[in-house]
Structure formats: structure tokens, C-alpha cells
Short mmCIF file of N, CA, C and O and ligand atoms in Angstrom, two decimals:
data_model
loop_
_atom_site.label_atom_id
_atom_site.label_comp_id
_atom_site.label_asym_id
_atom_site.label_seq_id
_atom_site.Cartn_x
_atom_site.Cartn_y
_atom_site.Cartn_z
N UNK A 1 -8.74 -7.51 -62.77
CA UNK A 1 -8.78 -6.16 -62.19
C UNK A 1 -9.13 -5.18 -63.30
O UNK A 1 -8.24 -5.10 -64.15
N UNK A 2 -10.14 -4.44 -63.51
CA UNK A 2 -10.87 -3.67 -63.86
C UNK A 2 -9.96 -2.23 -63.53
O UNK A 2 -9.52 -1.90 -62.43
N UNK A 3 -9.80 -1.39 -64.98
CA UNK A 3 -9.33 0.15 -65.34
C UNK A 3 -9.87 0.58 -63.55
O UNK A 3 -9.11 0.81 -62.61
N UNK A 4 -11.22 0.57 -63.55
CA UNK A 4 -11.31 1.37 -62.26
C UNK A 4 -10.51 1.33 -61.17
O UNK A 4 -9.99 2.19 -60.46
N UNK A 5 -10.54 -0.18 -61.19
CA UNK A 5 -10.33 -1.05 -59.67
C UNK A 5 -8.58 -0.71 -59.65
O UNK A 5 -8.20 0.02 -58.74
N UNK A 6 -8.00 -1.01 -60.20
CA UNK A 6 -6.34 -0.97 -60.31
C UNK A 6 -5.90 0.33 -59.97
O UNK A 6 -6.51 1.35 -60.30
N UNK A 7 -4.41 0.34 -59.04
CA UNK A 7 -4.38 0.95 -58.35
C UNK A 7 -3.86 2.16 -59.14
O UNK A 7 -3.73 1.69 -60.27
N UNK A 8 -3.38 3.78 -59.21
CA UNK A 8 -2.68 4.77 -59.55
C UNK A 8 -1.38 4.73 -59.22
O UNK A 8 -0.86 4.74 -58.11
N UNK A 9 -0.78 4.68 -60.60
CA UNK A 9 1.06 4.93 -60.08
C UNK A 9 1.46 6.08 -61.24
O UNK A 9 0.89 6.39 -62.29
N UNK A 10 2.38 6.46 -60.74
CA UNK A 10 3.17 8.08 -61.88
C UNK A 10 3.81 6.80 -62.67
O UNK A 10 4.07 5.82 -61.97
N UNK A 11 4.00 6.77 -63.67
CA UNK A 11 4.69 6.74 -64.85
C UNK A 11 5.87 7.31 -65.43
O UNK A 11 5.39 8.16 -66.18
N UNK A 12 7.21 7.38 -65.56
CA UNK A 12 7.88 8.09 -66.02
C UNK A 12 8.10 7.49 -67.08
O UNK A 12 8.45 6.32 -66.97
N UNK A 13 7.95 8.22 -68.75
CA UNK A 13 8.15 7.81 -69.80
C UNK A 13 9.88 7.74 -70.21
O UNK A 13 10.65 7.99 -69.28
N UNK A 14 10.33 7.50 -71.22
CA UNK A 14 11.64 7.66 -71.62
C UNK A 14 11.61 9.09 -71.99
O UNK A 14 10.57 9.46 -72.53
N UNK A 15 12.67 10.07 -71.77
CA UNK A 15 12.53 11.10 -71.65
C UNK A 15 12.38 12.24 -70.90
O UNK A 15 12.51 13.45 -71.07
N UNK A 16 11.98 11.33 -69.82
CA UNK A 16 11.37 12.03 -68.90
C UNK A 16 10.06 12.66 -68.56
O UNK A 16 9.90 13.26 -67.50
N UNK A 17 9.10 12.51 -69.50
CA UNK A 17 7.96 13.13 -68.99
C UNK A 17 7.18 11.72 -67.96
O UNK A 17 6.94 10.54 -68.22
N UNK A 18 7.00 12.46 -66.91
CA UNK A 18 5.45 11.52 -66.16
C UNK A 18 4.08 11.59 -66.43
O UNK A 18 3.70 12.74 -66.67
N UNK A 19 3.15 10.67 -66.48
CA UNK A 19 1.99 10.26 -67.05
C UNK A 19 1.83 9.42 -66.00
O UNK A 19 2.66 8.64 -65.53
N UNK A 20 0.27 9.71 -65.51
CA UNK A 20 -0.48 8.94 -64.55
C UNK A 20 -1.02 7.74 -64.81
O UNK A 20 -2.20 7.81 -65.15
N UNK A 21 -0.48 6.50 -64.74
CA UNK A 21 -1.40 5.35 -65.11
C UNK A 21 -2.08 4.40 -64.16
O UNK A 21 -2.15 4.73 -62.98
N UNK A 22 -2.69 3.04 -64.64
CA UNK A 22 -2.80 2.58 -63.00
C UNK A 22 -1.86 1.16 -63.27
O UNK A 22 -1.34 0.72 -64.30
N UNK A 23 -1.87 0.82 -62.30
CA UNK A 23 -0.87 -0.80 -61.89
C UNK A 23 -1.73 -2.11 -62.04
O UNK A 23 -2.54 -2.48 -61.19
N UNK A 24 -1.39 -2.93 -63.48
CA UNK A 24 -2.76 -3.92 -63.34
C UNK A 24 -1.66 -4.99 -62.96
O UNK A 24 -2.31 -5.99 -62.67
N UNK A 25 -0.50 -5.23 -62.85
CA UNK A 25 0.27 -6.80 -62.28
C UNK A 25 1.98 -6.46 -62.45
O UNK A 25 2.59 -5.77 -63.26
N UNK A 26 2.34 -7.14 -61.51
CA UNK A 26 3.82 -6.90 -60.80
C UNK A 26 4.23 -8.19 -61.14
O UNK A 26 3.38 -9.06 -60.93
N UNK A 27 5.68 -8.70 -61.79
CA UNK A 27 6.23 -9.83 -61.87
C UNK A 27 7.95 -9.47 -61.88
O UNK A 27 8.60 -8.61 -62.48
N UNK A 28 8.34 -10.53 -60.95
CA UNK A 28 9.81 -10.68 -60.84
C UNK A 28 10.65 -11.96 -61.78
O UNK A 28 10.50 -13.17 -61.61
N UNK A 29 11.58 -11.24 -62.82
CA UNK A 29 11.96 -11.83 -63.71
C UNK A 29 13.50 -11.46 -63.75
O UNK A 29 14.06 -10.38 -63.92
N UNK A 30 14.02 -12.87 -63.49
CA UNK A 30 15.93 -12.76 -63.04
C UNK A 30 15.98 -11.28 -62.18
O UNK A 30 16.64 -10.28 -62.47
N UNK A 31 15.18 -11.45 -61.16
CA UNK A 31 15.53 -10.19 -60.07
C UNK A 31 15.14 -8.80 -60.56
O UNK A 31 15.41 -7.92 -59.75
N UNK A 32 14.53 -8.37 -61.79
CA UNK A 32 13.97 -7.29 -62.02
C UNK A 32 12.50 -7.27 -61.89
O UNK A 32 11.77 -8.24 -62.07
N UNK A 33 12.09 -5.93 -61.53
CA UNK A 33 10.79 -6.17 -61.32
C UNK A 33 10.33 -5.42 -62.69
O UNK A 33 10.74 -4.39 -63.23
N UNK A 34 9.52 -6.19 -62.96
CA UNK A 34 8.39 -5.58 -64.17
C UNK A 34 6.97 -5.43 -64.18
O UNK A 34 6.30 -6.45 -64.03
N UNK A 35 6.38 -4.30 -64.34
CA UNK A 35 5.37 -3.46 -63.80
C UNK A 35 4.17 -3.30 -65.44
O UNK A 35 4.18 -2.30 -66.15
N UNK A 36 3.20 -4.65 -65.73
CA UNK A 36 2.02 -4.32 -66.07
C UNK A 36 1.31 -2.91 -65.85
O UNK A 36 0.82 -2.82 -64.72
N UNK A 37 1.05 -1.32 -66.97
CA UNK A 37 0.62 -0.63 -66.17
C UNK A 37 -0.32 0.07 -68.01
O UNK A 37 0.09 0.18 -69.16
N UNK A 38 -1.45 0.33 -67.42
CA UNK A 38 -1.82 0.89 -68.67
C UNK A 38 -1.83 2.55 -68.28
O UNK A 38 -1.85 2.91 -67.10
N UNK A 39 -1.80 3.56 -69.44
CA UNK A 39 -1.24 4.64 -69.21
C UNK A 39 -2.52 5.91 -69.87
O UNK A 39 -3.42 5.07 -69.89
N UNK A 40 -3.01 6.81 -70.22
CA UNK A 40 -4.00 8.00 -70.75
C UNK A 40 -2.71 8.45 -71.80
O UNK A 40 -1.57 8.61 -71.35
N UNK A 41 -3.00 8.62 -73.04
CA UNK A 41 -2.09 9.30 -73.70
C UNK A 41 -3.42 9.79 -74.89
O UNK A 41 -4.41 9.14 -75.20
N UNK A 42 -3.03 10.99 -75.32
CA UNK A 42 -4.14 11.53 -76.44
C UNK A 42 -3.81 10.60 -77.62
O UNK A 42 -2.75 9.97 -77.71
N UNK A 43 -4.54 10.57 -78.28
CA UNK A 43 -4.40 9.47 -79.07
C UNK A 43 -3.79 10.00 -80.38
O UNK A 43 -3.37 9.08 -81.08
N UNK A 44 -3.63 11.21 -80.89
CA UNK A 44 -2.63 11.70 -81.87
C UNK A 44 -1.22 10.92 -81.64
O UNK A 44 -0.27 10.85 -82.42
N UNK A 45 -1.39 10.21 -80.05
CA UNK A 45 0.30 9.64 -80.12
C UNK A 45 0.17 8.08 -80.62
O UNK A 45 1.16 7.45 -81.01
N UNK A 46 -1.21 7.47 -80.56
CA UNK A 46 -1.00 6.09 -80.44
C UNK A 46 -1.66 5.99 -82.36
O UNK A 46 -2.46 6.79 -82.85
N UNK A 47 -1.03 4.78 -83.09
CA UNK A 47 -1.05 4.70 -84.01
C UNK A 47 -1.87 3.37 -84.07
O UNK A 47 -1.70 2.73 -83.03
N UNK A 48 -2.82 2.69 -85.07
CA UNK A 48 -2.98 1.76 -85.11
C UNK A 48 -2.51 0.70 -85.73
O UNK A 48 -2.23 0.94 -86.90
N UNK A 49 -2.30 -0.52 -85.35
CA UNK A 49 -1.61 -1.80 -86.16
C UNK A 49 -2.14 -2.77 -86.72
O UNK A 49 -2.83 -3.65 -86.21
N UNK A 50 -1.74 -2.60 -88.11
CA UNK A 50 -2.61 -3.64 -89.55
C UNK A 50 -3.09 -4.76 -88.90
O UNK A 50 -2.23 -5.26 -88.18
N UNK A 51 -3.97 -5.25 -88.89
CA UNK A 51 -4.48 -7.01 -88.99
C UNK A 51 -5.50 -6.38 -87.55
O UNK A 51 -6.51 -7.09 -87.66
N UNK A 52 -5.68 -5.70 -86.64
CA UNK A 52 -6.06 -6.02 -85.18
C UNK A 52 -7.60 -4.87 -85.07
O UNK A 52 -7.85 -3.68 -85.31
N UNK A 53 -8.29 -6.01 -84.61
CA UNK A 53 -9.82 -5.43 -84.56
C UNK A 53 -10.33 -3.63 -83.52
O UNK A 53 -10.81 -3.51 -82.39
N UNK A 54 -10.15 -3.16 -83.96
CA UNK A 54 -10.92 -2.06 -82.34
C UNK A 54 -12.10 -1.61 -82.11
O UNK A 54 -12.59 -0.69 -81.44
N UNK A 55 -12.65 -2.82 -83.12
CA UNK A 55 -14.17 -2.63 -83.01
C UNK A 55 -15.41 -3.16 -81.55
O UNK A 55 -16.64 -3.06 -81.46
N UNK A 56 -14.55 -3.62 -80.77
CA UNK A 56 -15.23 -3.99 -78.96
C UNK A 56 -14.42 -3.05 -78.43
O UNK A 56 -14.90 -2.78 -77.34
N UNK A 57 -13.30 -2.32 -78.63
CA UNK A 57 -12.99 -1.42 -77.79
C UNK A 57 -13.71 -0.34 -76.72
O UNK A 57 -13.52 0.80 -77.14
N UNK A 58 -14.18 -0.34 -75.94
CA UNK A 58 -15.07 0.91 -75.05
C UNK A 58 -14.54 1.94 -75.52
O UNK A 58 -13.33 2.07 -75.69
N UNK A 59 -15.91 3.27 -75.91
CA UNK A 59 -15.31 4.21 -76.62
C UNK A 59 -16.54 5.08 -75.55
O UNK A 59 -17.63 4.64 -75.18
N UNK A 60 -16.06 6.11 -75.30
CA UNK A 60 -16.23 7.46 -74.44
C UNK A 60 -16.81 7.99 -75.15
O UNK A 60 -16.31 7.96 -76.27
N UNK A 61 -17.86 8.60 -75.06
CA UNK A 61 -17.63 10.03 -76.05
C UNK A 61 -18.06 11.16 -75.29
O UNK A 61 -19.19 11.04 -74.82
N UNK A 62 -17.33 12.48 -75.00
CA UNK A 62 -17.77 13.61 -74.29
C UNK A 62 -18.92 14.30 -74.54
O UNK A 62 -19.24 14.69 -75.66
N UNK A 63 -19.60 14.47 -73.47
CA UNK A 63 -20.49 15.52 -73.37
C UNK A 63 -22.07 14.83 -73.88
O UNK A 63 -23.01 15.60 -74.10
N UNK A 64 -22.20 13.59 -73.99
CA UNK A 64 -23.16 12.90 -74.51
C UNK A 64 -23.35 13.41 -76.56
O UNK A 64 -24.24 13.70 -77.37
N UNK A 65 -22.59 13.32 -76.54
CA UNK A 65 -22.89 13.51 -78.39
C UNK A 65 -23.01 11.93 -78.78
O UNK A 65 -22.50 10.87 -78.41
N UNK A 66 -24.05 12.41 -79.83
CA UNK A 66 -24.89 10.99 -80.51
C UNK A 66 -24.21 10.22 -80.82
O UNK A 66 -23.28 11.03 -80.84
N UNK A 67 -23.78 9.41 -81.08
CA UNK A 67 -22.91 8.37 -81.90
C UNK A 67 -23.71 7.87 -83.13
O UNK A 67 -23.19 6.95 -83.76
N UNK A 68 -25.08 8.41 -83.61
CA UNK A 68 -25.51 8.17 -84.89
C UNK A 68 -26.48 9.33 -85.26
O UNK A 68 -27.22 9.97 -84.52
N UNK A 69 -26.23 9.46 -86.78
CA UNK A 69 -27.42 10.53 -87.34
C UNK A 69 -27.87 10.20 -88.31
O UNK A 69 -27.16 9.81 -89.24
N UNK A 70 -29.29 10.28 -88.40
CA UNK A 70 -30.41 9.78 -89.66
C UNK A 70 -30.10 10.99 -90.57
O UNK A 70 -29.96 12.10 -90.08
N UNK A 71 -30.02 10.81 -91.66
CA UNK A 71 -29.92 11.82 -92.95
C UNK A 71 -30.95 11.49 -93.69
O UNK A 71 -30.93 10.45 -94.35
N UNK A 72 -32.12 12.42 -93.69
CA UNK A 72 -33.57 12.38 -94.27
C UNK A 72 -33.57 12.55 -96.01
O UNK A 72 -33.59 13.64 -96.58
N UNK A 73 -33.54 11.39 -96.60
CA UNK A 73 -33.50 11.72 -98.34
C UNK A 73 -34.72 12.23 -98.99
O UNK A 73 -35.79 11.69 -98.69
N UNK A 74 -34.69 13.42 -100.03
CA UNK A 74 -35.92 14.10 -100.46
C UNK A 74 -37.48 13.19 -100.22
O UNK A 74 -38.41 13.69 -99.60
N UNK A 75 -37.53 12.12 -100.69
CA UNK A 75 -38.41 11.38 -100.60
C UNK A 75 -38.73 11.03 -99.47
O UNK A 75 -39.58 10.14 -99.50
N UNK A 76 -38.30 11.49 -98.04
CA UNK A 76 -38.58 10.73 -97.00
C UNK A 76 -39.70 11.41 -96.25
O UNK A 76 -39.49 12.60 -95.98
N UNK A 77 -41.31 10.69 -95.69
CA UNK A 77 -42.20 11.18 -95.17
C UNK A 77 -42.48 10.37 -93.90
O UNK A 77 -42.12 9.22 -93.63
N UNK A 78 -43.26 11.31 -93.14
CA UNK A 78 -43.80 10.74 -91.98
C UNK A 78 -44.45 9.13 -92.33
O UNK A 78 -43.98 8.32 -91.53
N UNK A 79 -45.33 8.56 -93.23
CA UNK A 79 -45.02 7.50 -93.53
C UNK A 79 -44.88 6.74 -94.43
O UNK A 79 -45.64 5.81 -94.70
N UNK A 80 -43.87 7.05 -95.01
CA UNK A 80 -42.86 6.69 -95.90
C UNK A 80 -41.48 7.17 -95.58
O UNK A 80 -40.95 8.11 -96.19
N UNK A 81 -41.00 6.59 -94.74
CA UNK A 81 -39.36 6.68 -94.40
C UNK A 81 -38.56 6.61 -95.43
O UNK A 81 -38.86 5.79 -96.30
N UNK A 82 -37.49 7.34 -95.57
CA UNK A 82 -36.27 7.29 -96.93
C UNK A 82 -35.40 7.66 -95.58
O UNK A 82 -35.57 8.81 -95.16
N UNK A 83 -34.63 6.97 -94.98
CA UNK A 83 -33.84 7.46 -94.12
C UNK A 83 -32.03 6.84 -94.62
O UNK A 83 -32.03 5.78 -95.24
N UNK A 84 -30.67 7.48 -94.35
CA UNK A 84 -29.58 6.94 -93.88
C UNK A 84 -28.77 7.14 -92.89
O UNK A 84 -28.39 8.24 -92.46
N UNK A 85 -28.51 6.19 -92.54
CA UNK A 85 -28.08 6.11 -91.10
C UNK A 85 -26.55 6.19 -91.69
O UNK A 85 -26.11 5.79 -92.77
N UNK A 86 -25.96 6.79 -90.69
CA UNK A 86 -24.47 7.14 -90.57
C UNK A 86 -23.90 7.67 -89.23
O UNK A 86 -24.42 8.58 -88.58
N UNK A 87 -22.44 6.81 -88.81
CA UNK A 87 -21.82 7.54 -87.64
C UNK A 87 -21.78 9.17 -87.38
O UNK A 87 -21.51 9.98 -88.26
N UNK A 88 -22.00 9.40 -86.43
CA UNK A 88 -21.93 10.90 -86.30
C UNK A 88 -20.91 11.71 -86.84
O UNK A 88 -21.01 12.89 -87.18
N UNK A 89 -19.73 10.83 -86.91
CA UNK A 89 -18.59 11.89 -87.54
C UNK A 89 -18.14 11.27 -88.94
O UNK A 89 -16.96 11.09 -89.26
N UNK A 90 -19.37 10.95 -89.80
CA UNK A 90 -19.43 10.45 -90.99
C UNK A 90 -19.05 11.89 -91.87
O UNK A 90 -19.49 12.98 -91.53
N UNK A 91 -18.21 11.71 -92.99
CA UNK A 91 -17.97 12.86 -93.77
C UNK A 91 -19.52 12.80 -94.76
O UNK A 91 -20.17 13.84 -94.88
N UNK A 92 -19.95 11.64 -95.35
CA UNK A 92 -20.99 11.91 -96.31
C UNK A 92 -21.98 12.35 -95.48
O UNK A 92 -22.69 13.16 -96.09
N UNK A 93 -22.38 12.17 -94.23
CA UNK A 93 -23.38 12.77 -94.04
C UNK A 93 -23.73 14.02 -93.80
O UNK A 93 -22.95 14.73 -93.15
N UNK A 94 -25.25 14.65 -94.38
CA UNK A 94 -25.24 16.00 -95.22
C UNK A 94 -26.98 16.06 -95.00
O UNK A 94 -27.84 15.18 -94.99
N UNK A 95 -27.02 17.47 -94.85
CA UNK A 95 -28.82 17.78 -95.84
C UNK A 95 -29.35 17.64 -93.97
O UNK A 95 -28.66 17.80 -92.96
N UNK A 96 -30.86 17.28 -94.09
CA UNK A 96 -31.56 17.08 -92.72
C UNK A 96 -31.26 15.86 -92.13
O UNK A 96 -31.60 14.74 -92.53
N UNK A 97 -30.26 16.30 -90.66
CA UNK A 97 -29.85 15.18 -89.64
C UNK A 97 -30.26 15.35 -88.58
O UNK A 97 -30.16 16.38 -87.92
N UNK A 98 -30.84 14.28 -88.26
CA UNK A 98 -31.30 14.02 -86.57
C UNK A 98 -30.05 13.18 -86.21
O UNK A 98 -29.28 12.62 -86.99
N UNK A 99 -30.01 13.21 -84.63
CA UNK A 99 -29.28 12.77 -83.93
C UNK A 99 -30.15 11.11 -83.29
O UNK A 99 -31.25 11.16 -82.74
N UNK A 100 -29.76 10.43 -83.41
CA UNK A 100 -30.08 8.77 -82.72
C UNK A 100 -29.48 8.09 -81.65
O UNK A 100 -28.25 8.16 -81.58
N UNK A 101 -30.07 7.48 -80.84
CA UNK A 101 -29.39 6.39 -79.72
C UNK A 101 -28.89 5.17 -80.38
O UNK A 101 -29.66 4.63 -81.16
N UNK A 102 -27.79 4.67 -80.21
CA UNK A 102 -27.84 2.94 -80.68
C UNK A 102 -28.90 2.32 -80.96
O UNK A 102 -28.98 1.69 -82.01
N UNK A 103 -29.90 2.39 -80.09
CA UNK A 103 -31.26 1.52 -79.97
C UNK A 103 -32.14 2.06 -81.15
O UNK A 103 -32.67 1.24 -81.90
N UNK A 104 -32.38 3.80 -81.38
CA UNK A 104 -33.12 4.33 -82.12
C UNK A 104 -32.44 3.67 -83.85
O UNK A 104 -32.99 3.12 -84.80
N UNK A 105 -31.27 4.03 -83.62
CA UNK A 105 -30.85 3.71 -84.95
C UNK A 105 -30.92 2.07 -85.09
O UNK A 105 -31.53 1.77 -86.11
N UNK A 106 -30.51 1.07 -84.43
CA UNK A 106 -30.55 -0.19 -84.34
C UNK A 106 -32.29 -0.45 -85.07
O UNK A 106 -32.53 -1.10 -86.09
N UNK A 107 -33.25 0.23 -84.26
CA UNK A 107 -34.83 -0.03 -84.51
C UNK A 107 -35.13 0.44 -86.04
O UNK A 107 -36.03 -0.04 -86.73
N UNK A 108 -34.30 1.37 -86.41
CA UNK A 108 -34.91 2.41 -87.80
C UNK A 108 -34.21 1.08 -89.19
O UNK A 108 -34.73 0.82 -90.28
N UNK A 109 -33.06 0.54 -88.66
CA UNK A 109 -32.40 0.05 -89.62
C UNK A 109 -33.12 -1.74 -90.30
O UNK A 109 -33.21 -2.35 -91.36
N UNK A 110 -33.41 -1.88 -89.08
CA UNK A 110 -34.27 -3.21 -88.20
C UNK A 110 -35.52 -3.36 -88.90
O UNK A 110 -35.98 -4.42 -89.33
N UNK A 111 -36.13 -1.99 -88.99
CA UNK A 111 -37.71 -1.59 -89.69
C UNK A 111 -37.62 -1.07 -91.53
O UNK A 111 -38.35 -0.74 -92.46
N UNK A 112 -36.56 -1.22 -91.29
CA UNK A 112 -36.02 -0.59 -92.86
C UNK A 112 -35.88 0.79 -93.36
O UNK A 112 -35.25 1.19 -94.33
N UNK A 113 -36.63 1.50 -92.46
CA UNK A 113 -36.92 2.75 -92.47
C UNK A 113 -35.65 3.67 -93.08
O UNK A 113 -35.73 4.69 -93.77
N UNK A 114 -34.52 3.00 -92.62
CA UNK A 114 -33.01 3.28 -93.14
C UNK A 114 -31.93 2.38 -93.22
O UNK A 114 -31.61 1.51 -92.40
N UNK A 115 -31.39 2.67 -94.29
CA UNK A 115 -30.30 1.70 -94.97
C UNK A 115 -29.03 2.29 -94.34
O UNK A 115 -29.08 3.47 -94.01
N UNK A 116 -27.64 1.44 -94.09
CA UNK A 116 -27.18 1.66 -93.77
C UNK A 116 -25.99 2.25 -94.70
O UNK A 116 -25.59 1.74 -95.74
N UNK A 117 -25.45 3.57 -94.04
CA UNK A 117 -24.51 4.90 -95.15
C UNK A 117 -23.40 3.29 -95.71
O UNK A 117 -23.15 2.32 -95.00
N UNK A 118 -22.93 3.52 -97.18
CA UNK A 118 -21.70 2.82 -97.58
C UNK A 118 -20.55 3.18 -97.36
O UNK A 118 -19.57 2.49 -97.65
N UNK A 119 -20.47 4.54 -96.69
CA UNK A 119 -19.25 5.02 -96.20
C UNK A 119 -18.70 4.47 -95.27
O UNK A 119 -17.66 3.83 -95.39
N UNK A 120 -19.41 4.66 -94.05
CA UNK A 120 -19.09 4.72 -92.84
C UNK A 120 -19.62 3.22 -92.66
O UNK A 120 -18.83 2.62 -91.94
N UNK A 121 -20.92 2.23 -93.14
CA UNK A 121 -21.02 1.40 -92.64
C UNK A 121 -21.12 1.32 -90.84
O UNK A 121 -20.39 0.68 -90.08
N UNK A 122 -21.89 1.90 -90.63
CA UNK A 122 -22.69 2.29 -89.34
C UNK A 122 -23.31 0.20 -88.90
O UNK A 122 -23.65 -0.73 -89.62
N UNK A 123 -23.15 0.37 -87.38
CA UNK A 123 -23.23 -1.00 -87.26
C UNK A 123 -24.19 -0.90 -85.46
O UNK A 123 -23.66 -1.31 -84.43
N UNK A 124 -25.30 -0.39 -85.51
CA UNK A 124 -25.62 -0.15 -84.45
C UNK A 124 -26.28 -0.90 -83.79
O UNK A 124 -27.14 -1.55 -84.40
N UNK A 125 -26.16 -1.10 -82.40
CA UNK A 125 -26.44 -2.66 -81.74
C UNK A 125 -25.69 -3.40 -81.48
O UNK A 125 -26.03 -4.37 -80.80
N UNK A 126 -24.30 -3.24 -81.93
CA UNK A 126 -22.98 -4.27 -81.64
C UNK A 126 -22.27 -3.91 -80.10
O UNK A 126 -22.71 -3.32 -79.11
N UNK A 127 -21.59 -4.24 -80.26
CA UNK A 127 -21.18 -3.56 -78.59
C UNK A 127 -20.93 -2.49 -78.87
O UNK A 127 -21.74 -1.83 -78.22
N UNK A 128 -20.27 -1.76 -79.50
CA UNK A 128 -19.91 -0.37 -79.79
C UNK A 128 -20.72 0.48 -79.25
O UNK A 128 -21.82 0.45 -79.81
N UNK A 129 -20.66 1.20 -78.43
CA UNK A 129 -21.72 2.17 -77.94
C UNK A 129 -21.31 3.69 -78.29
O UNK A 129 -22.06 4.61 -77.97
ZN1 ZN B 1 -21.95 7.57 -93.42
#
């Protein structure tokens, strides 16, 4: 059962606040019922844990913003490319940036045209979208 597909139930956290989640599986264990349910929380609350990948995770991003930008190095010409590729919310990236699709950046990196930033280590073409 698929985020979509699963049904909506309120949530009441400890504390008392409610949070809307949906219901992915119901199991009865010594007569209690226990309720599979994934929940929306901003993520300032959720922390991440050493050893575990979140690199296939499905990632959103609002409003269609790029998920990659070419950073044009002095030397770089119409043909003669000097390009680096870096995630959009890369701190080194700086100077003249275009915005890229997965595919655009996947093709530029592919053609050599651009190396990939050592910062951020930009990985475009993986599932990550
Ligand atoms: Zn970078």
C-alpha cells in the first residue's frame, strides 16, 4: 500500500498534539491493537541516524526549483566547456549559475563538459530526483 493509497487517520502524539497521518497495517498483539501509521512532521523535528542510507529516499522539492546548477569557470566557452556541477543548495557554489534538469546535468557530466563539485559531490541520474 502506497503513501497515496493508505487510508487518513488523526494521530494523537504524546502530549497531546494531533497530526494527520495515513494507516499502512493494523495488528493484534496479546489483545492490543497496534496501528502501523506514517505521520508529516517538518523535519527540524526528525534527526538522522549514523550508519543508514537516505540517498533513494523520494525528495519533493517546492515550486519546481532545480535540483542542480552548472557554475561556469573563467575559462569556460561556448566550445570549450569548463563547467561544475553542484546541488542547488551547494554552499561552494558561486560566480555564473545556470539552473539544470537531472538529465541536463547527468548529459554535461557524461560529456565532460563538467566535473563533478568535491563538496557536495552531486550524483545526477541516480534515483534521486
Ligand atoms: Zn557543490
Amino acid at each position: 500500500m502506497n503513501e497515496q493509497s493508505a487510508p487518513r487517520v488523526a494521530v494523537t502524539l504524546p502530549g497531546g498534539r494531533a497530526v494527520a497521518g495515513r494507516l499502512h497495517a493494523r495488528r493484534q498483539d496479546a489483545g492490543q491493537w497496534l496501528y502501523e501509521v506514517s505521520i508529516e512532521v517538518p523535519a527540524a523535528a526528525v534527526r538522522p541516524v549514523d550508519g543508514e542510507d537516505y540517498g533513494q529516499v523520494p525528495t519533493e522539492r517546492a515550486g519546481g526549483r532545480p535540483e542542480w546548477v552548472l557554475q561556469a569557470l573563467p575559462q569556460d566557452t561556448p566550445d570549450q566547456r569548463a563547467l561544475v556541477l553542484h546541488s542547488a543548495d551547494c554552499w561552494a557554489a558561486q560566480g555564473r549559475l545556470t539552473p539544470a534538469s537531472s538529465s541536463e546535468a547527468a548529459i554535461f557530466v557524461q560529456h565532460g563538459w563538467a566535473t563533478a563539485c568535491d563538496v557536495c559531490k552531486p550524483t545526477p541520474g541516480s534515483s534521486r530526483r
